[in-house]
Every structure is written in structure tokens, then in C-alpha cells.
XYZ file of C-alpha atoms in Angstrom:
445
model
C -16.537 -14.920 15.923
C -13.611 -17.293 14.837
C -16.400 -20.333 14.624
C -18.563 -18.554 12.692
C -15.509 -17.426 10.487
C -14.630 -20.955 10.107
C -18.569 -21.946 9.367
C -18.810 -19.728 6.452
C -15.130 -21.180 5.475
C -16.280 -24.479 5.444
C -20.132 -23.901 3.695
C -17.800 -22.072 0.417
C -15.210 -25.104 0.417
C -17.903 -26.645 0.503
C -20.196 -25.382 -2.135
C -16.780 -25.310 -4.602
C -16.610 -28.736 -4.101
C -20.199 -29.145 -5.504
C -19.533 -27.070 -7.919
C -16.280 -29.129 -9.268
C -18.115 -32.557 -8.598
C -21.588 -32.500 -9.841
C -21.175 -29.419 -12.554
C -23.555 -26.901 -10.433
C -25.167 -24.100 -11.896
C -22.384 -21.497 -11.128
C -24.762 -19.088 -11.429
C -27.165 -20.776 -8.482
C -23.974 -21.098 -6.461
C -23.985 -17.069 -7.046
C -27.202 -16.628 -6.660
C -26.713 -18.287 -3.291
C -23.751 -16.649 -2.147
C -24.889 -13.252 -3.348
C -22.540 -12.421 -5.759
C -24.277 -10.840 -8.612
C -23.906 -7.150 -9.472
C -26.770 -5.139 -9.527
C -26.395 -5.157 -13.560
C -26.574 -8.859 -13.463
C -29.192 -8.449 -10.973
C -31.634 -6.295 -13.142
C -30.454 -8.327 -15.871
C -31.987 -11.355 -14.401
C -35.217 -9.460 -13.105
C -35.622 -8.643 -16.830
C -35.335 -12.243 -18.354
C -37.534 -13.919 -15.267
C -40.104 -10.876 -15.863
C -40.405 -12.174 -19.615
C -39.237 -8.291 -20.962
C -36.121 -9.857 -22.440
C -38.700 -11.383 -25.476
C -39.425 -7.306 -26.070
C -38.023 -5.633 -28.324
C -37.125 -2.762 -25.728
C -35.682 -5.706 -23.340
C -33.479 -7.332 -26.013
C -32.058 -3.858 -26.878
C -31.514 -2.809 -23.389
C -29.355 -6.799 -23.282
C -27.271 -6.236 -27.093
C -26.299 -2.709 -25.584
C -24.765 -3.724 -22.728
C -22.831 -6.386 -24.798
C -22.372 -4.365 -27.647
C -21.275 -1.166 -25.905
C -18.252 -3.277 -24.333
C -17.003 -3.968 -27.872
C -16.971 -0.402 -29.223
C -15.211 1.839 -26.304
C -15.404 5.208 -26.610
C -11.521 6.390 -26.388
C -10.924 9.074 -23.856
C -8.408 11.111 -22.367
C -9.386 12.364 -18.386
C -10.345 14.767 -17.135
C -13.440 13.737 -19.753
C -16.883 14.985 -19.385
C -19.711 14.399 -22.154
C -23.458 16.120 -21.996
C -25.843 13.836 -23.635
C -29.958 13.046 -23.709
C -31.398 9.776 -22.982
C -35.296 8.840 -25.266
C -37.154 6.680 -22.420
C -37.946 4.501 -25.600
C -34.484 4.217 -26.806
C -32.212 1.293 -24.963
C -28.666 3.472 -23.986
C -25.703 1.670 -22.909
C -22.142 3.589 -23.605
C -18.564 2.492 -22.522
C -15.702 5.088 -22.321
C -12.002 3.671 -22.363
C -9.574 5.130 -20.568
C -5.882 4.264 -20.197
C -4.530 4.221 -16.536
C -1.212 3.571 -14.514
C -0.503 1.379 -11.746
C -1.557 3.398 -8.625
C -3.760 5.977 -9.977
C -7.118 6.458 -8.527
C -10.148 6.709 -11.329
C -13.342 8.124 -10.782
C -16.216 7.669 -12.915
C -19.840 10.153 -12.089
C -23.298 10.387 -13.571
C -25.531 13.098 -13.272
C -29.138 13.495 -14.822
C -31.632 15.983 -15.119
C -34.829 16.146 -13.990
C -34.989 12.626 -12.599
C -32.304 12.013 -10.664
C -33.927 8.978 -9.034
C -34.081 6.035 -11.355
C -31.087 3.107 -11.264
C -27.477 3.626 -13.389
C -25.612 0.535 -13.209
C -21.699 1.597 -13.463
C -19.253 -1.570 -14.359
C -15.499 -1.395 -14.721
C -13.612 -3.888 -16.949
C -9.827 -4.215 -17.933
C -9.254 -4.650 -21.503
C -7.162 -7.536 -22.227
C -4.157 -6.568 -23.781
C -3.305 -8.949 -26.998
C -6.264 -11.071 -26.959
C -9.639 -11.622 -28.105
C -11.365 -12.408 -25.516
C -13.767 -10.107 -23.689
C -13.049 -7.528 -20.588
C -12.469 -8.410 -17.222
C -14.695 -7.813 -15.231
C -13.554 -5.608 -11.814
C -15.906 -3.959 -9.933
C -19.578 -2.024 -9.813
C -21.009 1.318 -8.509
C -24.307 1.014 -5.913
C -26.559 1.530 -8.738
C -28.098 4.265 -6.685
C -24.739 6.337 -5.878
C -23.911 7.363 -9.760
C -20.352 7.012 -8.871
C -17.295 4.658 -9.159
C -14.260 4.796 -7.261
C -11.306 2.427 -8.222
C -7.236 1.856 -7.538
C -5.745 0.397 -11.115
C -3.430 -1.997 -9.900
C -1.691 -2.452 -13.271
C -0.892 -0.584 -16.340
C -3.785 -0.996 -18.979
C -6.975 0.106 -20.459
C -10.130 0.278 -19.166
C -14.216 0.383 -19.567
C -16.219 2.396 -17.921
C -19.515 0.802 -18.914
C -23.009 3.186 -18.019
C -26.449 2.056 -18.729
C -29.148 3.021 -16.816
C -32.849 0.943 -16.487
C -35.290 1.078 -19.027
C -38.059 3.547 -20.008
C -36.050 6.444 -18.314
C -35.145 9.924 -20.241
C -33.498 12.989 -19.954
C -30.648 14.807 -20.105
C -27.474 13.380 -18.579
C -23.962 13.734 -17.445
C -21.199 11.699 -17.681
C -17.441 12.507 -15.857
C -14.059 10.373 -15.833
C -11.356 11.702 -13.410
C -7.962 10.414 -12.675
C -6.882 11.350 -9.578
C -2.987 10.462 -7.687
C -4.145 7.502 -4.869
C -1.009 8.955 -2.880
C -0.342 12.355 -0.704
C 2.833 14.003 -1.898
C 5.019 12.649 0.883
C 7.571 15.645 1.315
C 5.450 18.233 3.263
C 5.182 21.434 0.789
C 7.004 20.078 -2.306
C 5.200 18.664 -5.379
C 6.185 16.629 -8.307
C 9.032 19.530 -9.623
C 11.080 18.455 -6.747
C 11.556 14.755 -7.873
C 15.486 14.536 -8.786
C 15.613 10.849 -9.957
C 12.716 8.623 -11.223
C 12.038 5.104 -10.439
C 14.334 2.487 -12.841
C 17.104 5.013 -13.190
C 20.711 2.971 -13.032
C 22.814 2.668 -10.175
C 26.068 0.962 -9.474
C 26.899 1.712 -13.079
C 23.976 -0.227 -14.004
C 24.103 -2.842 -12.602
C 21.041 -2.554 -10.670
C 18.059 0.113 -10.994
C 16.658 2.594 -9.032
C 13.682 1.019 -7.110
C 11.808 4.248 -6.024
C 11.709 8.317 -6.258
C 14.246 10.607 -4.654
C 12.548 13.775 -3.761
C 15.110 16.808 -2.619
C 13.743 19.417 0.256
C 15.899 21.229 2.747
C 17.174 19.137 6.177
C 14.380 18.463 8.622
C 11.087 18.932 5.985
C 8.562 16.861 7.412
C 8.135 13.803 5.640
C 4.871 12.566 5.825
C 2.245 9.730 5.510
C 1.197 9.604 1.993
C -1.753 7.159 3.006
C -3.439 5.801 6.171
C -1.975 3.028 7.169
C 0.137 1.393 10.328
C 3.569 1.527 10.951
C 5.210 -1.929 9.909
C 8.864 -1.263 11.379
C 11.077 1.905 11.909
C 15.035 1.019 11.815
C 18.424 2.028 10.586
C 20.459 0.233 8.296
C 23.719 1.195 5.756
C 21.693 1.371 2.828
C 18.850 3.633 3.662
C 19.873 5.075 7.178
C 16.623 6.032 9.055
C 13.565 4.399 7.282
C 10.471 3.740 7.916
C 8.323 1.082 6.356
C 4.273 1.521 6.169
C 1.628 -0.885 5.338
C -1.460 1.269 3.658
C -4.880 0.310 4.023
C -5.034 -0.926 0.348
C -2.431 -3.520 1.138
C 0.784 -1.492 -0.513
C 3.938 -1.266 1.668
C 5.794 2.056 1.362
C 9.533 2.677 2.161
C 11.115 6.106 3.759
C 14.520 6.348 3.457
C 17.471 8.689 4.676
C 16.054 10.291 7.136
C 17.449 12.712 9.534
C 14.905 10.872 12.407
C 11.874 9.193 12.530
C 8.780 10.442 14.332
C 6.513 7.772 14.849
C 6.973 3.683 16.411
C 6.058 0.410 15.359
C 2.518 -0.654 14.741
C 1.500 3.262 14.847
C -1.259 3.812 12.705
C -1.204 6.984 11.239
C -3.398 9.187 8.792
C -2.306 10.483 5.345
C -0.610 13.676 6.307
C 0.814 12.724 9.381
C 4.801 13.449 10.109
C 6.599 10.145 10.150
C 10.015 11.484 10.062
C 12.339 14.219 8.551
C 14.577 14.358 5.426
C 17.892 14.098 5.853
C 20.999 11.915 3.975
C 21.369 9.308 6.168
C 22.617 5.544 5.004
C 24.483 6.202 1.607
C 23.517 9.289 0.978
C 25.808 10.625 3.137
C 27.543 12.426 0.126
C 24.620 14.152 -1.381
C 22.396 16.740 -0.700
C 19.199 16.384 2.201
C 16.007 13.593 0.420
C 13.812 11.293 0.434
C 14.013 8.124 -1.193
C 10.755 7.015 -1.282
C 9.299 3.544 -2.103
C 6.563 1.269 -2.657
C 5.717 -2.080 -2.835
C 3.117 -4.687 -3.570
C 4.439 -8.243 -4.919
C 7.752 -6.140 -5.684
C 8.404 -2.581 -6.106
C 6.422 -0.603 -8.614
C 6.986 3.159 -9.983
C 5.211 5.234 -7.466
C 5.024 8.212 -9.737
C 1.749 7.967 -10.956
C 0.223 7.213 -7.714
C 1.513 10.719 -6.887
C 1.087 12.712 -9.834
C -1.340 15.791 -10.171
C -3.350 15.673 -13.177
C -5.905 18.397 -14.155
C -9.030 17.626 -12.715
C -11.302 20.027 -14.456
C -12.937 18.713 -17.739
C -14.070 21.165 -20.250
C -17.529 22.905 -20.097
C -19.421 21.985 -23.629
C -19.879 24.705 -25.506
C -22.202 23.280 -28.500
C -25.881 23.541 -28.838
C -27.336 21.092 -26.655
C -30.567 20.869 -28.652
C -29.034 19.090 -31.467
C -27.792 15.957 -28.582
C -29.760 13.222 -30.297
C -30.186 14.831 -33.460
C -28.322 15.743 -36.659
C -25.714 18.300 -38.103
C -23.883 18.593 -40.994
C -20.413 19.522 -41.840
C -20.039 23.467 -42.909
C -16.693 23.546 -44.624
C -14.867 20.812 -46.746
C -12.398 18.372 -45.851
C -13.221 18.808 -42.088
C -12.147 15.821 -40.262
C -13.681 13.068 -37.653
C -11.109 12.689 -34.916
C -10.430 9.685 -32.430
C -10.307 12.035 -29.647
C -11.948 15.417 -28.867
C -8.330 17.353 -29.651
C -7.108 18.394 -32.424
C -3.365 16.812 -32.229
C -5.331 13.002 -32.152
C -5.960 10.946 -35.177
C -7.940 11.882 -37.922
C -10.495 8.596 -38.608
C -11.987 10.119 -41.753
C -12.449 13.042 -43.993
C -15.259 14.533 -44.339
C -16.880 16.086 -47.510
C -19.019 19.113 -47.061
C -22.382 18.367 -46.095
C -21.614 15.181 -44.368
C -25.050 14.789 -41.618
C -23.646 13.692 -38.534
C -25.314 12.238 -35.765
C -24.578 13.632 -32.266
C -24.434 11.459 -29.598
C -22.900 13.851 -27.227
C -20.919 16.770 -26.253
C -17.799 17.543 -24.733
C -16.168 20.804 -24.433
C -15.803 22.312 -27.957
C -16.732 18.848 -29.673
C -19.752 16.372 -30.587
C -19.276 13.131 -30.001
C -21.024 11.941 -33.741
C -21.591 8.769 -35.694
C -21.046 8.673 -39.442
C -23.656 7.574 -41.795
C -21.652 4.675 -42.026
C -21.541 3.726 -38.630
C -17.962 5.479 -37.755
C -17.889 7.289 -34.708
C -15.728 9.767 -32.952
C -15.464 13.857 -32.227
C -15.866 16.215 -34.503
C -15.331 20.182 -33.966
C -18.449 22.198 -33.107
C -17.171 25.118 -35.420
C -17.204 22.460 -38.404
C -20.724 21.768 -38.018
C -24.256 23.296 -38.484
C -27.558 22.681 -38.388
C -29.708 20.257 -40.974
C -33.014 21.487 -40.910
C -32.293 24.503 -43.810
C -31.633 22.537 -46.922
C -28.600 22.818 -48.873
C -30.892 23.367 -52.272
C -34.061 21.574 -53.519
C -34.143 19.087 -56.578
C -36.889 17.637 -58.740
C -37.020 13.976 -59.289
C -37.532 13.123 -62.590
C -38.664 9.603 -62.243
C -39.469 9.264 -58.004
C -38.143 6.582 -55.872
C -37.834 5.105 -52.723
C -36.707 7.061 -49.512
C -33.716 4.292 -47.289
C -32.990 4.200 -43.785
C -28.974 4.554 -44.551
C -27.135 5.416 -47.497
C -27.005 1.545 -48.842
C -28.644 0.407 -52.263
C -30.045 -2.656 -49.559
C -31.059 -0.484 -46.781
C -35.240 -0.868 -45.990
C -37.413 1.730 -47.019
C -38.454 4.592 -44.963
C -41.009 6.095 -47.848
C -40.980 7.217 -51.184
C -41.374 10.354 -53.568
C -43.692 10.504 -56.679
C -41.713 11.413 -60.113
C -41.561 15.274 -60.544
C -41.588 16.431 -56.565
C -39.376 18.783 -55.983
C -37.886 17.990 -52.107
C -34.876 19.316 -50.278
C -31.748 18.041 -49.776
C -30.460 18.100 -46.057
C -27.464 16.156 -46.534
C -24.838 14.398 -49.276
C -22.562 11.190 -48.331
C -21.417 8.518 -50.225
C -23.468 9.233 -53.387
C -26.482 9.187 -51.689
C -28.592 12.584 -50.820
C -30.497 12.896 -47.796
C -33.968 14.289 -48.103
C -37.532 15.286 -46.835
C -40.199 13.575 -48.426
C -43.432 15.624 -48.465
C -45.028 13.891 -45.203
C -42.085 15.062 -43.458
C -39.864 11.984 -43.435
C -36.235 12.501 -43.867
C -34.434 9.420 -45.824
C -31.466 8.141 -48.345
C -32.136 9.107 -51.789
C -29.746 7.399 -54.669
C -30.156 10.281 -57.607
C -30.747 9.439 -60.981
């Protein structure tokens, strides 16, 4: 074991030396080692199969890049109902914000075919800069599920695309979920009585943890698996007990009454490791825990323990306008940045605004403006296109655009003296059926 440990040590030291002295391809050296993700992977399959010179190939590429530069803003527990055209090329990124210690989970879901490939990628936006995400870590893209510990405060992408030439109707669900048991057996977050950076020693040094108050002898307990690093007694935290978890964070139990387990124990989340009491200097205040944790320094385990709802919203929309178009019902509606209404209002809205819905999420479509703005807009503000507003006659015809832009292309165009509806009004431009049953930007007269 250790020579073959020490043979695959040597063949990478060695291969990074190649790499640094002759310029290798770094993406043979990948290639070799294999280190691609199975996006890159059916990236590559796409390019050496030629399909990237299609037009349905070079989509499928631009939306993976482009869908990384437009995040769709969040707030878990999130869950979106959408519908994929096999002859469209779908890639969508959702960003969500997320603490140090909290656990994110990211699911997709279709219907029928549940069998084709989804290629999940998380990235970390960089905070300040202009330079692209971080990559982090992939899903199997057979599970349909991520899985990942944010070691550090910041925003993230959740990027989803699955292969090519697949349709349906699909699910997509982002939970964030506490990485941490509650470590005071029966108590919760309502019995935390001083928060992590609080001052001590009239300031002159902070609080480097969470004191959590429960009666003399609650079991405290394992809030991870992990093994027993050292169980002593010292002035400053009495009876503690230190824990290395299996994701490489050291946690601290302080003031016990006793401890209950040894050194090098490994123990299970849940397990009793001890009892709370107000030993060390606590000896003047009332029976806790001081609890701790560690990784490179001490960190604020508070949102590795917090509760958050875990429950998104059902949709409650019209699923057969996913992919399609409404229009707003009542004037000055707005587009917000998030499906609530306390977030930002992007836009206003002037009655009769088409939208076009992307998604939806509990009592909201996810929509793009005609102008390419995108965000959530209330399903009670919307209603269907396809009955027309009122009919006009065009006294002198014209050409039908594919946006409401005097340089869009054109789409088709109406004869002088046809009378067509009018499904839609934005930006001085109507939207209207031409008699073969095209639908397109009209500038009137």
C-alpha cells in the first residue's frame, strides 16, 4: 500500500514537472489523470464528434458560458417548474447566497424521461472582481443531485444543463440545510444566550463560540461523526472535549459537568459526549455549553446549526404557458428581482407588457422582458396572450420584427389595409398576428 502510495506520488510530481518544463497540454495532463467533470467530459465528446460546428452544438456550448454570467438570484428553500424543447439548447444558473458551514443541496427532477444526463456544477462567485466563477464541485450526471459544505461566506452558482435533444417538463430545487446536529440534546436555536464575537473582558477579546443554556446534566451531544481528539480539564473551560469531524472541522465542548466518552473515540452525530454543567469560569453563572468550532481558526458556528425552512412553495400558475407568453393585466405592475414582494422592483411594467415565462415558482413566473430583462413577476398580474387586446387596420402594411427594435430581422409582413390583432404593446412597438399565423413587432404608423 505505502509503495504504491508513494508511486502515484511520484508519477503527479512528476507529470507537474512536465507540465512547468515543457508547457504540456494541461488539459492532456487531465485527460490523463482523469480529472475532467462529466460537463467537460460531454463537452469534449461534442467538439471531437464534430456537433460543436452545429448550430444546436454551439448553443448547447454559449449556454453553459452564458448562463454563468446571468445568475438567476434566489432565496432557498427555491423550487422552479419549467419545460425543456428537445430542439432548444437549456442551460440555467441559480445564485444563492450561503454561510460558512451550511450544507446546500441542489435536485432535478423531470418528467417523463427521467433517464437522460443533467450535468450539475457549483461555482463561487468572486466577490469584487471580474473574473469568472470558481469552479467547486459536480453532481454524477446520473444522480440529479448536489450535495455541498460552503466553507466561506459568499455567493454561489448552481449551474443545470442537461444533454442535447432531450424535452420535457422539469424540476429544479435549492435547499439549505444546517451541516451540524443541535449539540444540547432537546434544545434548539431559542436557547442560544450569547452569539459568537460578542465582547468579553470588557472587550478586550471576543467571544469565540455559542453559549447554549439547558438545565445541569442535559446531554450534550455529538453534533457530527467524528473521533474524539482529547477530553481534559483546564481553568478556562473546565471539562471539554475537543472533536475532529469527518469534514476536517475541530469542535470544542466546554463547561461541562463530566465527560462521557475517551480519547480517539469515534462517535456518531447524536451520541452523548458529556453533560452541561458550569465548570472552568463559569462557575458564577447558570448550567451551558460553550460550544466551538474550528478550521484554520474559529468560525461562527451558528449557521452550521441553524434550521431554515425546508419546504419551497408549490407553483400555483398555469403550467401550460412555461415556454410561452403572458401579458400584464393591470398597469404599473412590477418585475421583481426575487419571487417576493418585499425584493426589488427591476422595472415597471405598462399594461399589456407580453412576458415570456421561463418558469414557475410558487405564486410567480420566472419571465424575460421584451428587452431581454428578466426576473419574477406575480401570477395574479398576468394573463393569457392568445385573446387580443383589440384589432387595427394598417393603413400602409409593413414588416412583422423578431423584437421590438427598428433593426430587429423580419419575421413576415402585412399587406396595407389588413386588419390583425394586437396581442401585446411595449416600447412603442405592438405585437401582432399576421394572417399566416405568425406573431411579430409591429412599429405603427
Amino acid at each position: 500500500m505505502t509503495n504504491s502510495f508513494q508511486g502515484r506520488r511520484f508519477c503527479l510530481l512528476g507529470l507537474s514537472l512536465l507540465i512547468g518544463i515543457s508547457g504540456c497540454d494541461r488539459d492532456r495532463v487531465r485527460e490523463l489523470l482523469g480529472d475532467f467533470t462529466p460537463h467537460e467530459r460531454y463537452e469534449r465528446a461534442l467538439v471531437a464528434a464534430g456537433l460543436d460546428q452545429t448550430a444546436l452544438g454551439h448553443d448547447w456550448l454559449a449556454a453553459a458560458e452564458a448562463a454563468l454570467e446571468a445568475g438567476i438570484v434566489v432565496a432557498a428553500p427555491y423550487r422552479e417548474e419549467s419545460y425543456l424543447d428537445q430542439r432548444e439548447a437549456m442551460a440555467a444558473a441559480y445564485r444563492v447566497s450561503l454561510r460558512r458551514g451550511q450544507l446546500l443541496e441542489a435536485r432535478f427532477a423531470s418528467e417523463p424521461d427521467s433517464s437522460f444526463q443533467v450535468f450539475i456544477d457549483l461555482y463561487l462567485v468572486v466577490p469584487g472582481s471580474d473574473r469568472p466563477p470558481t469552479f467547486l464541485a459536480s453532481a454524477d450526471s446520473l444522480s440529479r443531485g448536489l450535495e455541498f459544505l460552503a466553507r466561506r461566506d459568499g455567493d454561489y452558482l448552481v449551474r443545470i444543463q442537461p444533454e442535447l435533444l432531450r424535452g420535457g417538463r422539469y424540476s429544479i430545487e435549492i435547499l439549505v440545510k444546517p451541516s451540524l446536529r443541535f449539540p444540547v440534546a432537546g434544545r434548539d436555536a431559542s436557547a442560544i444566550g450569547s452569539l459568537y464575537g460578542d465582547a468579553r473582558e470588557a472587550g478586550r477579546r471576543q467571544h469565540e463560540g455559542l453559549d447554549i443554556f439547558a438545565r445541569r446534566g442535559t446531554p450534550v451531544v455529538a453534533a457530527a461523526d467524528g473521533v474524539v481528539r482529547s477530553t481534559r480539564r483546564n481553568n478556562l473551560g473546565g471539562n471539554v472535549v475537543w472533536l475532529r469531524d469527518d469534514l476536517g472541522r475541530t469542535h470544542y465542548y466546554a463547561h461541562l459537568d463530566s465527560q462521557a466518552v475517551s480519547r480517539n473515540q469515534r462517535v456518531t452525530a447524536g451520541d452523548t459526549i458529556g453533560f452541561v454543567g458550569n465548570s472552568g469560569n463559569a462557575r458564577t453563572t447558570p448550567p451551558h455549553l460553550h460550544f466551538g468550532i474550528y478550521a484554520r481558526g474559529s468560525f461562527d458556528p451558528y449557521p452550521a446549526l441553524e434550521e431554515l425552512p425546508t419546504t419551497p412553495a408549490s407553483f400555483t400558475g398555469d403550467p401550460k404557458v412555461i415556454g410561452g407568453f403572458v401579458r400584464v393585466r393591470e398597469a404599473d405592475s412590477r418585475i421583481r428581482s426575487l419571487p417576493t414582494t418585499r425584493s426589488h422592483a427591476l422595472a415597471e411594467l405598462p399594461l399589456h407588457t407580453p412576458l415570456k415565462v421561463e418558469a414557475g415558482a410558487g405564486d410567480w413566473y420566472r419571465v424575460t422582458l421584451p428587452d431581454g430583462t428578466a426576473g419574477f413577476v406575480a401570477t395574479r398580474l398576468t394573463e393569457p396572450i392568445d385573446a387580443p387586446i383589440r384589432r387595427e387596420v394598417l393603413a400602409s402594411g409593413g414588416k412583422l420584427l423578431s423584437d421590438p427594435a427598428a433593426a430587429a430581422w423580419a419575421v413576415d409582413s402585412v399587406d396595407a389595409g389588413v386588419e390583425v390583432p394586437v396581442l401585446g404593446v411595449y416600447g412603442g412597438f405592438l405585437l401582432v398576428e399576421a394572417p399566416s399565423g405568425k406573431a411579430g413587432w409591429l412599429q405603427p404608423d
